[in-house]
mmCIF file of C-alpha atoms in Angstrom:
data_model
loop_
_atom_site.group_PDB
_atom_site.id
_atom_site.type_symbol
_atom_site.label_atom_id
_atom_site.label_comp_id
_atom_site.label_asym_id
_atom_site.label_seq_id
_atom_site.Cartn_x
_atom_site.Cartn_y
_atom_site.Cartn_z
ATOM 1 C CA SER A 1 0.020 0.006 -0.155
ATOM 2 C CA VAL A 2 1.031 3.643 -0.214
ATOM 3 C CA PHE A 3 1.396 3.993 3.487
ATOM 4 C CA GLU A 4 3.892 1.285 3.890
ATOM 5 C CA ARG A 5 7.382 2.760 3.473
ATOM 6 C CA THR A 6 10.526 0.731 3.621
ATOM 7 C CA MET A 7 12.904 2.848 5.696
ATOM 8 C CA SER A 8 15.846 1.751 7.710
ATOM 9 C CA ILE A 9 17.664 3.634 10.461
ATOM 10 C CA VAL A 10 20.822 5.275 9.531
ATOM 11 C CA GLY A 11 22.097 5.516 13.188
ATOM 12 C CA HIS A 12 21.601 7.114 16.443
ATOM 13 C CA PHE A 13 23.469 10.399 17.006
ATOM 14 C CA ARG A 14 23.763 12.474 20.188
ATOM 15 C CA LEU A 15 24.250 16.026 20.588
ATOM 16 C CA ASN A 16 23.691 18.704 23.188
ATOM 17 C CA VAL A 17 21.674 21.774 22.100
ATOM 18 C CA PRO A 18 20.897 24.840 24.230
ATOM 19 C CA ALA A 19 17.060 24.806 24.971
ATOM 20 C CA ALA A 20 14.697 27.207 23.468
ATOM 21 C CA VAL A 21 17.408 29.161 21.684
ATOM 22 C CA ALA A 22 18.736 26.628 19.159
ATOM 23 C CA LYS A 23 19.894 28.167 15.906
ATOM 24 C CA PRO A 24 21.764 26.821 12.841
ATOM 25 C CA SER A 25 25.367 26.921 14.005
ATOM 26 C CA PRO A 26 28.391 25.086 13.166
ATOM 27 C CA SER A 27 28.179 22.846 16.275
ATOM 28 C CA ILE A 28 24.711 21.636 15.176
ATOM 29 C CA GLY A 29 25.540 21.759 11.443
ATOM 30 C CA GLN A 30 28.534 19.364 11.635
ATOM 31 C CA CYS A 31 26.115 16.662 12.882
ATOM 32 C CA LEU A 32 23.059 17.358 10.709
ATOM 33 C CA GLY A 33 24.672 18.463 7.555
ATOM 34 C CA GLN A 34 26.438 14.919 7.032
ATOM 35 C CA LEU A 35 22.984 13.179 7.618
ATOM 36 C CA GLY A 36 21.207 15.574 5.079
ATOM 37 C CA ILE A 37 18.870 17.001 7.645
ATOM 38 C CA ASN A 38 17.598 20.566 7.276
ATOM 39 C CA MET A 39 19.069 22.564 10.075
ATOM 40 C CA VAL A 40 16.497 25.244 10.130
ATOM 41 C CA ALA A 41 13.636 22.575 10.264
ATOM 42 C CA PHE A 42 15.321 20.750 13.088
ATOM 43 C CA CYS A 43 15.926 24.045 15.017
ATOM 44 C CA LYS A 44 12.371 25.220 14.546
ATOM 45 C CA GLU A 45 10.967 21.833 15.890
ATOM 46 C CA PHE A 46 13.400 21.785 18.702
ATOM 47 C CA ASN A 47 12.602 25.155 19.984
ATOM 48 C CA ALA A 48 8.841 24.407 19.437
ATOM 49 C CA ARG A 49 9.317 21.510 21.922
ATOM 50 C CA THR A 50 11.457 23.272 24.725
ATOM 51 C CA PRO A 51 9.561 26.605 25.132
ATOM 52 C CA LYS A 52 9.093 26.094 28.922
ATOM 53 C CA VAL A 53 12.660 25.148 29.503
ATOM 54 C CA ARG A 54 14.987 27.933 30.715
ATOM 55 C CA PRO A 55 17.021 29.133 27.807
ATOM 56 C CA GLU A 56 20.661 27.917 27.425
ATOM 57 C CA VAL A 57 20.127 24.768 29.359
ATOM 58 C CA PRO A 58 21.937 22.065 27.612
ATOM 59 C CA ILE A 59 19.454 19.535 26.520
ATOM 60 C CA GLN A 60 20.756 16.124 25.398
ATOM 61 C CA VAL A 61 19.148 15.162 22.036
ATOM 62 C CA THR A 62 19.371 11.783 20.433
ATOM 63 C CA LEU A 63 18.638 12.054 16.823
ATOM 64 C CA THR A 64 17.524 9.020 14.575
ATOM 65 C CA PRO A 65 17.794 9.528 10.798
ATOM 66 C CA TYR A 66 16.145 7.265 8.218
ATOM 67 C CA THR A 67 17.190 6.354 4.677
ATOM 68 C CA ASP A 68 14.320 8.294 3.308
ATOM 69 C CA ASN A 69 15.694 11.658 4.643
ATOM 70 C CA SER A 70 13.053 11.764 7.449
ATOM 71 C CA TRP A 71 14.188 11.885 10.980
ATOM 72 C CA LYS A 72 13.109 11.888 14.577
ATOM 73 C CA PHE A 73 14.624 12.920 17.835
ATOM 74 C CA TYR A 74 14.045 12.566 21.610
ATOM 75 C CA MET A 75 15.308 14.843 24.451
ATOM 76 C CA ARG A 76 16.820 13.943 27.702
ATOM 77 C CA SER A 77 17.491 16.230 30.689
ATOM 78 C CA PRO A 78 20.909 17.925 31.068
ATOM 79 C CA PRO A 79 23.775 15.715 32.123
ATOM 80 C CA VAL A 80 24.321 15.078 36.083
ATOM 81 C CA HIS A 81 27.504 16.935 36.150
ATOM 82 C CA TRP A 82 25.683 20.073 34.894
ATOM 83 C CA PHE A 83 23.210 19.716 37.685
ATOM 84 C CA THR A 84 25.886 19.011 40.356
ATOM 85 C CA ARG A 85 28.067 21.854 39.410
ATOM 86 C CA ARG A 86 25.084 24.267 39.491
ATOM 87 C CA VAL A 87 23.769 22.981 42.817
ATOM 88 C CA ALA A 88 27.356 23.060 44.493
ATOM 89 C CA ARG A 89 27.934 26.594 42.951
ATOM 90 C CA ALA A 90 31.329 25.343 41.866
ATOM 91 C CA PRO A 91 32.633 27.400 38.766
ATOM 92 C CA ARG A 92 35.172 24.567 38.093
ATOM 93 C CA CYS A 93 34.992 20.954 39.452
ATOM 94 C CA GLY A 94 38.056 19.391 41.100
ATOM 95 C CA ASP A 95 40.372 17.297 38.687
ATOM 96 C CA LYS A 96 41.585 15.350 41.678
ATOM 97 C CA GLY A 97 38.326 14.009 42.837
ATOM 98 C CA LEU A 98 37.731 13.895 46.622
ATOM 99 C CA ASN A 99 41.475 14.529 47.353
ATOM 100 C CA LYS A 100 40.840 18.273 46.835
ATOM 101 C CA PRO A 101 37.065 18.927 47.467
ATOM 102 C CA VAL A 102 35.581 22.117 45.733
ATOM 103 C CA SER A 103 32.258 22.243 47.220
ATOM 104 C CA ASN A 104 29.498 20.282 49.026
ATOM 105 C CA ILE A 105 25.830 19.130 48.369
ATOM 106 C CA THR A 106 23.334 17.511 50.461
ATOM 107 C CA LEU A 107 21.644 14.040 50.119
ATOM 108 C CA LYS A 108 18.338 15.973 49.624
ATOM 109 C CA GLU A 109 19.785 17.654 46.513
ATOM 110 C CA VAL A 110 21.177 14.365 45.239
ATOM 111 C CA TYR A 111 17.603 12.993 45.562
ATOM 112 C CA HIS A 112 16.134 15.862 43.515
ATOM 113 C CA ILE A 113 18.713 15.468 40.675
ATOM 114 C CA ALA A 114 17.908 11.823 40.595
ATOM 115 C CA LYS A 115 14.319 12.482 40.400
ATOM 116 C CA VAL A 116 14.928 14.580 37.327
ATOM 117 C CA LYS A 117 17.321 11.918 35.732
ATOM 118 C CA GLN A 118 14.419 9.174 36.345
ATOM 119 C CA MET A 119 12.329 10.879 33.782
ATOM 120 C CA ASP A 120 14.797 10.155 31.012
ATOM 121 C CA PRO A 121 13.672 7.434 28.710
ATOM 122 C CA GLN A 122 16.626 5.215 29.392
ATOM 123 C CA ASN A 123 16.165 5.566 33.175
ATOM 124 C CA ILE A 124 12.438 4.669 33.257
ATOM 125 C CA GLY A 125 12.046 1.838 35.601
ATOM 126 C CA VAL A 126 15.421 2.188 37.132
ATOM 127 C CA PRO A 127 15.077 2.406 40.887
ATOM 128 C CA LEU A 128 15.699 5.789 42.502
ATOM 129 C CA HIS A 129 18.426 4.493 44.960
ATOM 130 C CA VAL A 130 20.420 3.304 41.940
ATOM 131 C CA LEU A 131 20.297 6.768 40.330
ATOM 132 C CA CYS A 132 21.127 8.402 43.564
ATOM 133 C CA ARG A 133 24.360 6.303 43.791
ATOM 134 C CA SER A 134 25.122 7.215 40.285
ATOM 135 C CA VAL A 135 24.899 10.976 41.086
ATOM 136 C CA ILE A 136 26.959 10.457 44.183
ATOM 137 C CA GLY A 137 29.616 8.819 42.024
ATOM 138 C CA THR A 138 29.635 11.774 39.631
ATOM 139 C CA CYS A 139 29.961 14.167 42.665
ATOM 140 C CA ARG A 140 33.103 12.193 43.949
ATOM 141 C CA ALA A 141 34.579 12.301 40.484
ATOM 142 C CA GLN A 142 34.045 16.143 40.574
ATOM 143 C CA GLY A 143 35.352 16.700 43.989
ATOM 144 C CA ILE A 144 32.058 17.567 45.416
ATOM 145 C CA LEU A 145 31.441 16.214 48.847
ATOM 146 C CA VAL A 146 27.936 14.579 49.602
ATOM 147 C CA THR A 147 26.749 14.912 53.170
ATOM 148 C CA LYS A 148 23.426 14.992 55.120
ATOM 149 C CA ASP A 149 23.720 18.730 55.858
ATOM 150 C CA LEU A 150 25.966 21.320 54.365
ATOM 151 C CA LEU A 151 29.432 21.539 55.807
ATOM 152 C CA PRO A 152 30.305 24.794 57.740
ATOM 153 C CA GLN A 153 32.987 25.902 55.147
ATOM 154 C CA TYR A 154 30.513 25.668 52.271
ATOM 155 C CA ILE A 155 27.506 27.372 54.132
ATOM 156 C CA ASN A 156 28.057 30.525 51.927
ATOM 157 C CA ARG A 157 28.039 28.784 48.602
ATOM 158 C CA ASP A 158 24.441 30.088 47.880
ATOM 159 C CA ASP A 159 25.676 33.504 47.775
ATOM 160 C CA VAL A 160 27.107 32.876 44.330
ATOM 161 C CA ALA A 161 24.355 33.335 41.745
ATOM 162 C CA VAL A 162 23.916 30.430 39.363
ATOM 163 C CA ARG A 163 24.022 33.012 36.439
ATOM 164 C CA GLU A 164 27.461 33.947 37.316
ATOM 165 C CA LEU A 165 28.951 30.314 37.137
ATOM 166 C CA ASP A 166 29.892 30.268 33.488
ATOM 167 C CA ALA A 167 31.498 33.705 33.731
ATOM 168 C CA LEU A 168 33.530 32.655 36.746
ATOM 169 C CA GLN A 169 34.566 29.440 34.858
ATOM 170 C CA LYS A 170 35.781 31.368 31.950
ATOM 171 C CA LEU A 171 37.617 33.832 34.309
ATOM 172 C CA GLU A 172 39.293 30.947 36.114
ATOM 173 C CA ARG A 173 40.286 29.311 32.828
ATOM 174 C CA GLN A 174 41.996 32.476 31.638
ATOM 175 C CA ARG A 175 43.710 32.923 35.147
ATOM 176 C CA ASN A 176 45.126 29.254 34.698
ATOM 177 C CA LYS A 177 46.229 29.842 31.323
ATOM 178 C CA SER A 178 48.156 32.944 32.217
ATOM 179 C CA GLN A 179 49.865 30.994 35.118
ATOM 180 C CA LYS A 180 50.902 28.298 32.825
ATOM 181 C CA ARG A 181 52.464 30.890 30.390
ATOM 182 C CA LYS A 182 54.297 32.485 33.259
ATOM 183 C CA GLY A 183 55.630 29.086 34.215
ATOM 184 C CA LYS A 184 57.274 28.475 30.856
#
């Protein structure tokens, strides 16, 4: 019949796209262009599906193109490290793990991050305690301590606005670069 199409999946491709403000750009174009997907159509559909999400939040997208040049995609919540860095108000995470802790989050905050991640398609049916352990493991790798209550040295962490984290991270990168140049 006319409605039966034989189409096979070309593959599954993952990319991170900023919510509600996606526009044709080289980062998106490199993935979509080689698959023959119209960037403008993708960005319009993506922005139409993410109007209630805060702009610039990195949404994980899994794109499935088909041989007949059609495609579909599904979205997932931001990565765990994005949530933990924001909750801990850490402009940069530690590269030494828990040997040099950079901040602290509570078990209640870990629980809320796990609840958000439980909504992702691949996590449906996964017990919440398993997701909580996964979030705690990510925190350890980032040098973020997880405790029942905030530790006294990190009580003032909420004084740093979440919006300022990216600017602080950029400033810290520049400072580290200049220190490396002086060391040479």
